[in-house]
Amino acid sequence: MINVIGKPCPIPVIEAKKALRLAAPGEQVRILVDNDVARQNLQKMAEGMGCGFSYGPAAGEGQDNIEVVITAAAEAGKNGGAAGSAISGESADAVLEAARRLQDEEGKGLVVAIGSECMGRGEDELGRSLMKAFIYSLTELDAAPEYLLFFNSGVKLALEGAGTLADLRTLADKGVNINSCGACLNYYGLTEKLAIGNITNMYAITTTMSQARRLINLS
Amino acid sequence: MGFLSECTSGGCGAKIGPGELAELLKGVPGFGGMMDPKLLVGFASADDAAVYQITPDLALVSTVDFFSPMIDDPYQFGEIAAANALSDIYAMGAAPLFALNLVCFPQKMDKGILKAILAGGAAKVKEAGAVIAGGHSIYDHEPKYGLAVTGQVHPGKILRNDSCREGDCLILTKPLGVGLVTSAARAGLAEPRIYEAALASMTRLNRYAAEKMKDFPVSACTDITGFGLLVHGMEMAGPNHTLVIDTDSLPLLPGAYDFAADYYATAAGQRNFNYFGDKFILEDISPAIKEILFDPQTSGGLLISVPADKAQALCDAICQDDPQARIIGQVVAREDRPAASTCYPEKAGGAGVPIILV
């Protein structure tokens, strides 16, 4: 048991991380803290590192003391770091199980990333018409993608007056999340013309792509 | 042994939480009740300092700030406490006149430490062009130091914290991350270069940035302290506006991002988040940046709202003496959707998804 009673933040996190570095996957690290904010900061760390997390009132003296239990993640999760996914209070096993369950659901988890207004290399006119056909084809799929991500000149496909807009509306109605890169819209001076979906940033694009179970990347 | 190790919490991070404070002040006579009409700025507006009109051309500005140490060097702690106390005067657009010392000090601690604290404070008050006029000192278990500062301002030139206008751009004059760096330093994690940068920022007077504002039609100003950028920003947004912050543009102290990404979060930052986290749209903001947005800033910079066409010129003027000042966002009407966030159409690659203060 690591006792950090009376130690200010971030010392509880520092001590817990030291212990986790030495812990085998699945091994539990117990930390005794004297305030709930320290517990919350430990929880952010545990969730960010993909570790299991639980807590409860500490036994014995010190009525407000809290005993925190962090379960060391498998190696992959340890390096996973900053994403801070929503796996609060669940063990690594439960997370893996949930991931497997999701994988079984047909058509879920397809992310389509589009980094150009043209499809493929060659004449732009052909590329544009291929892209229009591609977006239309997405509407015809049995299972629509979960995400459409537009970046660089790809953002032009989601603007007012774009030939692809009607098909994107169809996709949005099917529940597709359509996100365009805010920096890219700014660069082209087109933010005000965005006609569908939300503005996103590189952090969110990267997170969505990294968490995709299947990714189509047209750049 | 340094005097810091005797303390349980320090700097602006020791502030009583914002929600807790509102609860404590409920029903206290004078708060929200009948006001003296000469009290131009009082508690009702949660501004940086009180302003009391004396004549048609003169108002007094009064503020008090004190805390326990967040660093180990007593002289620099004195400088930081004074810079922090004076900052509220500058945030009101005022000039400091005189200050009174507030001292709590353990009976058994080396009095040489107290001398150094007072010398540091006096040096900053002198740099501000004000004088120390007296003070009050008591014995206490933990050392604490701060000042009550009085300044003056023309009643027509008061800079309130909640009078921003739609279309304004926002300038932040000091880098963020003071709380993260100082608490990491207490735990022995910050290398000297990183620690020195945070010290330099905390001891820096906001006087120089404030003086640049005089030549510009600034609509609102506040200083970023214990509640962090977003909660102070929320006070600025008030009920009618939304502040859209470009997180890629935020000036950061060296080390701050890395400490946040390594989960070395502060208790005060988490308390700020607990009270106000649900007021903001933060969905696509990385956990590390979130930590920085709520990080308590001891002696932080000014947050200035100025019409967009004057923003770059003001930012450039401030950068002459405070080179880390940046335009960090824009004021829009309440309920405007995120797509309206084009603060810098001329700037490529900068705009992250905005945070909306609601």
XYZ file of C-alpha atoms in Angstrom:
577
model
C 0.000 0.000 0.000
C 1.325 3.416 -0.995
C 0.477 5.939 1.698
C 0.305 9.509 0.409
C -1.785 10.926 3.254
C -0.916 14.621 3.639
C 1.001 14.751 0.344
C -0.182 17.425 -2.111
C -0.947 16.718 -5.777
C 0.773 15.629 -7.949
C 2.694 13.419 -5.479
C -0.029 10.709 -5.330
C 0.112 10.428 -9.139
C 3.910 10.368 -9.149
C 4.049 7.570 -6.574
C 1.318 5.580 -8.306
C 3.084 5.840 -11.666
C 6.351 4.648 -10.108
C 4.585 1.571 -8.750
C 2.745 0.939 -12.038
C 6.014 0.977 -13.966
C 7.157 -2.012 -11.913
C 3.785 -3.773 -11.907
C 2.979 -6.756 -14.140
C -0.133 -6.498 -16.366
C -3.203 -7.137 -14.231
C -1.313 -6.514 -10.986
C -3.039 -4.180 -8.524
C -1.462 -1.081 -6.997
C -3.137 0.262 -3.836
C -2.863 3.917 -2.842
C -4.146 5.562 0.321
C -5.172 9.234 -0.112
C -6.874 11.704 2.227
C -8.980 13.729 -0.205
C -11.283 13.137 -3.135
C -9.495 15.521 -5.512
C -6.361 13.364 -5.251
C -8.591 10.360 -6.034
C -9.935 12.174 -9.132
C -6.440 13.020 -10.349
C -5.409 9.370 -9.895
C -8.491 8.315 -11.844
C -7.637 10.611 -14.789
C -4.176 9.042 -14.890
C -5.498 5.480 -14.658
C -8.067 6.038 -17.401
C -5.552 7.811 -19.625
C -3.121 4.903 -19.239
C -5.820 2.310 -19.856
C -5.578 0.903 -16.332
C -8.437 -0.430 -14.250
C -9.611 1.833 -11.443
C -11.715 1.475 -8.327
C -11.863 3.081 -4.903
C -13.663 3.037 -1.592
C -13.423 4.260 1.996
C -10.201 3.108 3.636
C -10.457 0.650 6.492
C -9.385 1.651 9.978
C -8.618 5.078 11.364
C -8.842 8.331 9.352
C -12.484 8.534 8.416
C -12.105 10.546 5.213
C -9.274 8.481 3.825
C -9.827 6.765 0.490
C -8.246 3.576 -0.745
C -7.650 3.598 -4.500
C -6.929 0.423 -6.464
C -5.330 0.722 -9.895
C -4.943 -2.383 -12.030
C -1.938 -2.231 -14.328
C -2.881 -2.388 -18.003
C -1.530 -4.763 -20.607
C 1.562 -3.342 -22.346
C -0.377 -1.807 -25.248
C -2.570 0.148 -22.889
C 0.374 1.381 -20.868
C 1.744 3.184 -23.872
C -1.684 4.291 -25.006
C -1.326 7.432 -22.948
C -3.182 10.591 -23.648
C -6.390 9.482 -25.300
C -8.252 9.295 -22.001
C -10.957 7.004 -23.251
C -14.115 6.286 -21.340
C -13.222 3.080 -19.569
C -13.738 4.381 -16.087
C -14.008 1.797 -13.396
C -13.622 -1.188 -15.704
C -10.821 -3.695 -15.772
C -8.655 -4.166 -18.857
C -10.424 -7.474 -19.473
C -13.824 -5.808 -19.556
C -12.536 -3.266 -22.065
C -11.159 -5.947 -24.369
C -14.437 -7.802 -24.108
C -16.369 -4.659 -25.016
C -14.093 -4.055 -28.003
C -14.696 -7.618 -29.235
C -18.445 -7.154 -28.906
C -18.334 -3.949 -30.935
C -16.258 -5.611 -33.639
C -19.062 -8.111 -34.169
C -21.544 -5.421 -35.031
C -21.675 -5.301 -38.807
C -20.854 -1.985 -40.430
C -19.919 -0.151 -37.281
C -16.607 1.538 -36.862
C -15.901 2.401 -40.502
C -14.114 5.723 -40.768
C -13.671 7.383 -44.178
C -10.972 10.069 -44.230
C -10.901 12.338 -47.299
C -7.960 14.704 -47.755
C -8.657 16.008 -51.254
C -11.549 17.210 -53.370
C -10.277 14.859 -56.093
C -10.142 11.069 -55.997
C -6.867 9.581 -57.130
C -4.067 11.258 -59.087
C -4.513 12.527 -62.639
C -6.733 15.131 -64.244
C -8.578 17.198 -61.619
C -11.804 17.171 -63.599
C -11.857 13.376 -63.589
C -10.785 13.305 -59.930
C -13.690 15.543 -58.931
C -16.261 13.483 -60.737
C -14.832 10.269 -59.252
C -15.084 11.775 -55.778
C -18.706 12.730 -56.382
C -19.425 9.162 -57.469
C -17.593 7.808 -54.415
C -19.628 9.909 -51.980
C -22.812 8.826 -53.756
C -21.711 5.195 -53.485
C -21.269 5.589 -49.744
C -24.988 6.358 -49.519
C -25.693 3.048 -51.244
C -23.715 0.912 -48.805
C -25.776 -1.466 -46.682
C -24.136 -0.089 -43.564
C -23.173 3.568 -43.591
C -19.783 4.622 -42.203
C -19.602 5.880 -38.638
C -17.436 8.891 -39.508
C -16.573 10.984 -42.544
C -13.498 13.145 -41.939
C -12.613 15.949 -44.357
C -9.232 17.632 -44.324
C -7.073 19.765 -46.649
C -9.014 20.443 -49.888
C -11.397 17.628 -48.920
C -13.259 20.187 -46.804
C -14.546 21.756 -50.063
C -16.857 18.761 -50.477
C -18.907 19.903 -47.457
C -19.470 23.516 -48.521
C -22.530 25.377 -49.702
C -23.028 24.735 -53.416
C -20.797 21.617 -53.505
C -22.044 18.895 -55.858
C -21.556 16.372 -53.077
C -23.737 18.199 -50.542
C -26.998 16.372 -51.282
C -25.338 12.980 -50.819
C -23.673 14.149 -47.613
C -27.105 15.170 -46.311
C -28.339 11.667 -47.055
C -25.388 10.241 -45.143
C -25.980 12.596 -42.222
C -29.601 11.429 -42.106
C -28.289 7.877 -41.829
C -26.389 8.903 -38.717
C -22.935 9.426 -40.251
C -20.821 11.897 -38.232
C -19.382 14.401 -40.699
C -16.397 16.372 -39.415
C -14.255 18.934 -41.233
C -10.802 20.177 -40.218
C -11.114 23.700 -38.774
C -7.558 24.744 -39.621
C -8.118 23.679 -43.240
C -11.353 25.671 -43.556
C -9.558 28.663 -42.066
C -6.660 28.297 -44.462
C -8.949 28.375 -47.491
C -11.092 31.126 -45.878
C -14.164 28.886 -46.179
C -15.313 28.449 -42.583
C -18.460 30.516 -43.102
C -19.417 28.383 -46.093
C -19.411 25.052 -44.294
C -22.875 23.640 -44.960
C -22.918 20.327 -43.136
C -21.371 18.599 -40.138
C -19.092 19.913 -37.464
C -15.692 21.540 -37.283
C -12.988 19.429 -35.738
C -9.263 19.601 -35.005
C -6.247 17.403 -35.575
C -6.448 15.887 -32.112
C -10.004 14.699 -32.753
C -9.185 13.535 -36.294
C -6.204 11.552 -35.027
C -8.214 10.043 -32.183
C -11.058 9.028 -34.493
C -8.667 7.493 -37.031
C -6.676 5.649 -34.371
C -9.823 4.204 -32.850
C -11.365 3.165 -36.174
C -11.837 -0.533 -36.618
C -11.737 -0.019 -40.402
C -10.317 3.058 -42.082
C -10.601 4.200 -45.709
C -8.067 6.942 -46.229
C -8.395 8.936 -49.475
C -5.714 11.619 -49.367
C 15.180 22.851 5.088
C 13.295 25.379 2.993
C 10.271 27.121 4.376
C 8.119 25.768 1.573
C 8.234 22.235 2.968
C 6.336 23.483 6.039
C 3.334 24.412 3.903
C 0.457 22.266 2.771
C -0.716 24.404 -0.115
C 0.395 27.605 -1.740
C -0.154 30.307 -4.305
C -3.433 30.981 -5.995
C -4.060 27.243 -5.984
C -4.932 27.617 -2.299
C -7.965 29.752 -3.152
C -11.295 28.620 -1.764
C -13.175 27.014 -4.668
C -15.425 29.323 -6.702
C -18.686 27.474 -5.989
C -17.871 27.169 -2.308
C -17.169 30.902 -2.125
C -20.494 31.859 -3.700
C -22.242 29.646 -1.153
C -20.369 31.254 1.753
C -21.253 34.782 0.646
C -24.950 34.097 0.214
C -26.921 36.182 2.665
C -23.928 38.198 3.861
C -25.214 41.795 4.266
C -23.854 44.082 1.549
C -23.326 41.297 -0.994
C -26.005 41.801 -3.597
C -28.060 44.042 -1.324
C -28.335 47.833 -1.273
C -25.173 49.481 -2.506
C -23.635 52.889 -2.046
C -24.019 54.560 -5.492
C -20.395 55.698 -5.234
C -19.323 52.054 -5.243
C -18.869 51.821 -9.009
C -17.600 48.240 -8.976
C -18.457 45.984 -6.045
C -19.047 42.363 -5.305
C -22.096 42.127 -7.561
C -19.984 41.951 -10.706
C -17.286 39.549 -9.417
C -14.660 41.919 -10.795
C -10.961 42.031 -9.956
C -11.095 44.939 -7.512
C -13.546 47.334 -5.873
C -13.844 50.854 -7.340
C -15.188 53.764 -5.287
C -15.826 57.190 -6.766
C -14.392 60.185 -4.885
C -14.932 63.042 -7.368
C -16.245 63.156 -10.972
C -12.636 62.689 -12.148
C -11.276 60.326 -9.527
C -12.082 56.878 -8.220
C -10.119 54.722 -5.765
C -9.445 51.089 -6.647
C -8.946 48.668 -3.771
C -7.886 45.030 -3.738
C -6.312 42.474 -1.414
C -4.493 39.219 -2.137
C -2.414 36.912 0.013
C -1.396 33.266 0.064
C 1.116 30.776 1.404
C 4.295 30.104 -0.551
C 4.375 28.035 -3.724
C 8.158 28.321 -4.158
C 11.125 27.898 -1.851
C 12.950 31.216 -2.242
C 11.460 33.736 0.228
C 12.581 36.850 -1.682
C 11.028 35.610 -4.922
C 7.913 34.544 -3.034
C 7.612 38.146 -1.821
C 8.003 39.413 -5.371
C 5.344 37.015 -6.664
C 2.861 37.879 -3.894
C 3.272 41.577 -4.644
C 3.055 41.167 -8.445
C -0.099 39.093 -7.909
C -1.702 41.662 -5.577
C -0.850 44.580 -7.875
C -2.246 42.729 -10.865
C -5.888 43.391 -9.900
C -5.167 47.131 -10.021
C -3.778 46.838 -13.551
C -6.686 44.655 -14.647
C -9.057 47.516 -13.741
C -7.123 49.938 -15.940
C -5.887 51.732 -12.815
C -2.501 52.835 -11.450
C -1.326 51.708 -7.979
C -0.731 54.375 -5.295
C 0.206 52.539 -2.098
C 0.091 49.116 -0.491
C -0.232 47.603 3.001
C 1.590 44.374 3.906
C -0.314 41.382 5.281
C 1.922 38.933 7.117
C 1.329 35.599 8.875
C 4.499 33.973 10.136
C 5.403 31.068 12.468
C 6.876 32.153 15.776
C 9.654 29.576 15.570
C 10.708 30.131 11.967
C 13.892 32.021 11.070
C 12.929 35.720 10.919
C 15.532 36.219 8.184
C 13.052 34.451 5.904
C 10.387 37.032 6.700
C 12.828 39.848 6.044
C 13.532 38.401 2.623
C 9.817 38.034 1.829
C 9.182 41.673 2.763
C 12.200 42.846 0.766
C 10.945 40.996 -2.318
C 7.472 42.497 -1.933
C 8.847 45.991 -1.409
C 11.009 45.718 -4.526
C 7.974 44.907 -6.701
C 5.863 47.685 -5.162
C 8.703 50.075 -5.934
C 8.941 48.793 -9.507
C 5.198 49.470 -9.780
C 5.813 53.105 -8.834
C 3.847 52.762 -5.593
C 4.876 52.851 -1.914
C 4.371 50.552 1.056
C 2.456 52.541 3.643
C 2.231 50.047 6.505
C 0.773 46.654 7.272
C -0.267 44.082 9.824
C 1.461 40.918 11.018
C 0.449 37.958 13.182
C 1.916 34.623 14.250
C 0.499 31.621 12.435
C 1.389 27.970 11.815
C 2.172 28.549 8.154
C 3.766 31.596 6.561
C 1.482 33.699 4.379
C 2.121 36.997 2.671
C 0.255 39.425 0.496
C -0.795 43.036 0.156
C -3.826 45.266 0.182
C -3.285 47.688 -2.695
C -4.999 51.006 -3.395
C -4.866 52.617 -6.806
C -6.600 55.350 -8.745
C -8.477 55.541 -12.020
C -10.629 58.027 -13.895
C -14.233 56.788 -13.464
C -14.693 56.876 -17.240
C -11.663 54.662 -17.835
C -12.459 51.712 -15.605
C -11.865 48.398 -17.375
C -14.489 45.937 -16.198
C -14.077 42.205 -16.581
C -17.503 41.512 -18.130
C -17.915 44.261 -20.756
C -16.519 42.409 -23.779
C -18.231 42.960 -27.133
C -19.223 40.673 -29.954
C -16.495 40.601 -32.593
C -13.696 41.403 -30.145
C -10.491 39.399 -30.178
C -8.949 38.111 -26.948
C -5.321 38.657 -25.966
C -3.560 36.707 -23.202
C -0.368 38.395 -22.015
C 1.405 35.602 -20.093
C 1.870 31.904 -20.826
C -0.293 29.349 -18.980
C 0.849 26.427 -16.842
C 2.157 28.122 -13.685
C 0.261 25.765 -11.370
C 1.360 22.630 -13.204
C 5.014 23.686 -13.255
C 5.236 24.852 -9.634
C 3.519 21.759 -8.248
C 5.724 19.520 -10.386
C 8.722 21.481 -9.106
C 7.649 20.858 -5.502
C 7.730 17.162 -6.296
C 11.213 17.521 -7.800
C 10.160 16.961 -11.419
C 10.987 20.334 -13.007
C 14.475 20.955 -14.322
C 15.965 24.393 -13.537
C 15.302 25.857 -17.003
C 11.591 25.048 -16.729
C 11.341 26.267 -13.150
C 13.134 29.532 -13.921
C 10.726 30.310 -16.769
C 7.736 29.891 -14.439
C 9.416 32.078 -11.798
C 10.142 34.799 -14.328
C 6.519 34.763 -15.435
C 5.127 34.938 -11.884
C 7.423 37.776 -10.777
C 6.622 39.783 -13.913
C 4.410 42.814 -13.245
C 1.343 43.213 -15.441
C 2.138 46.932 -15.439
C 3.839 46.919 -18.835
C 1.042 45.109 -20.659
C -1.527 47.312 -18.899
C 0.231 50.497 -20.022
C -0.075 49.409 -23.676
C -3.866 49.140 -23.278
C -4.167 52.893 -22.710
C -3.681 53.595 -26.419
C -6.395 51.148 -27.513
C -10.210 50.956 -27.208
C -10.126 47.936 -24.867
C -13.642 46.692 -24.014
C -12.857 44.435 -21.064
C -9.921 43.156 -19.045
C -9.305 40.705 -16.215
C -6.293 38.931 -14.810
C -5.986 35.166 -14.922
C -5.331 33.816 -11.434
C -6.512 30.940 -9.266
C -9.579 29.919 -11.229
C -7.639 29.405 -14.448
C -8.226 30.691 -17.988
C -11.684 29.230 -18.577
C -13.359 30.221 -15.321
C -11.991 33.774 -15.512
C -13.020 33.709 -19.186
C -16.523 32.691 -18.149
C -16.729 35.793 -15.952
C -15.720 37.850 -18.961
C -18.286 36.175 -21.258
C -21.123 37.040 -18.871
C -24.676 36.102 -19.862
C -24.614 37.550 -23.392
C -21.403 36.323 -24.974
C -19.421 33.219 -25.735
C -15.635 33.160 -25.831
C -14.221 30.950 -28.544
C -10.683 29.947 -27.628
C -8.223 28.649 -30.210
C -6.356 26.091 -28.123
C -3.506 25.871 -30.640
C -2.741 29.556 -30.046
C -2.404 29.423 -26.262
C 1.005 30.546 -25.006
C 2.373 27.843 -22.666
C 5.241 27.781 -20.196
C 7.956 25.284 -21.077
C 7.184 21.947 -19.418
C 3.534 22.731 -18.741
C 2.146 20.593 -21.550
C 4.404 17.657 -20.724
C 3.471 17.675 -17.036
C -0.208 17.795 -17.972
C 0.191 14.965 -20.492
C 1.960 12.905 -17.803
C -1.114 13.385 -15.536
C 0.740 15.513 -12.964
C -2.455 17.433 -12.349
C -2.892 19.942 -9.528
C -5.598 19.716 -6.887
C -6.783 23.277 -7.544
C -7.102 22.657 -11.287
C -9.284 19.641 -10.596
C -11.377 21.685 -8.132
C -11.903 24.335 -10.818
C -12.988 21.589 -13.201
C -15.321 20.046 -10.620
C -17.130 23.341 -10.099
C -17.294 24.595 -13.658
C -16.257 21.842 -16.072
C -19.824 21.345 -17.302
C -20.120 24.979 -18.452
C -17.776 24.498 -21.377
C -17.766 22.579 -24.631
C -14.591 20.577 -24.235
C -15.351 17.381 -26.130
C -12.546 17.459 -28.656
C -9.969 18.993 -26.349
C -7.110 16.710 -25.345
C -6.877 15.826 -21.638
C -3.561 17.671 -21.346
C -4.927 20.924 -22.787
C -8.001 20.580 -20.566
C -5.691 20.426 -17.562
C -3.990 23.641 -18.728
C -7.306 25.443 -19.280
C -8.272 24.911 -15.631
C -4.754 25.329 -14.222
C -4.580 27.914 -11.411
C -2.279 30.780 -12.379
C -0.454 32.459 -9.533
C 0.310 35.976 -10.790
C -0.986 35.133 -14.263
C -1.372 37.448 -17.232
C -4.105 39.805 -18.356
C -6.950 38.606 -20.564
C -7.869 41.561 -22.777
C -10.913 41.926 -25.039
C -10.355 44.439 -27.830
C -12.052 45.122 -31.206
C -10.700 42.722 -33.825
C -9.255 45.421 -36.090
C -7.070 46.696 -33.221
C -6.123 43.316 -31.769
C -2.964 42.639 -33.739
C -1.609 46.145 -33.116
C -2.252 45.868 -29.374
C -0.771 42.370 -29.236
C 2.331 43.590 -31.104
C 2.680 46.535 -28.705
C 2.411 44.245 -25.647
C 4.893 41.806 -27.206
C 7.585 44.496 -27.188
C 7.945 43.965 -23.438
C 6.003 40.719 -22.915
C 6.909 38.654 -25.968
C 4.712 35.693 -25.081
C 1.428 37.592 -25.433
C -0.875 36.031 -28.030
C -4.282 36.495 -29.603
C -6.059 33.402 -28.306
C -9.659 33.712 -29.410
C -12.721 35.719 -30.169
C -15.938 36.973 -28.585
C -19.145 35.873 -30.323
C -22.818 36.218 -29.490
C -24.229 33.648 -27.123
C -25.376 30.402 -28.771
C -23.362 30.964 -31.890
C -22.304 27.634 -33.308
C -18.661 26.583 -33.369
C -18.449 27.123 -37.137
C -18.437 30.865 -36.509
C -14.975 30.682 -35.017
C -12.791 32.328 -37.608
C -10.643 34.549 -35.520
C -7.671 34.488 -37.859
C -8.673 33.929 -41.453
C -5.189 35.059 -42.424
C -3.453 32.549 -40.208
C -2.993 29.064 -41.582
C -2.979 25.939 -39.523
C -3.773 27.544 -36.207
C -7.368 26.949 -35.395
C -8.195 23.966 -33.284
C -11.735 23.144 -32.439
C -12.842 26.023 -30.313
C -13.911 25.768 -26.753
C -17.182 27.456 -26.226
C -17.862 29.115 -22.926
C -21.543 28.707 -22.203
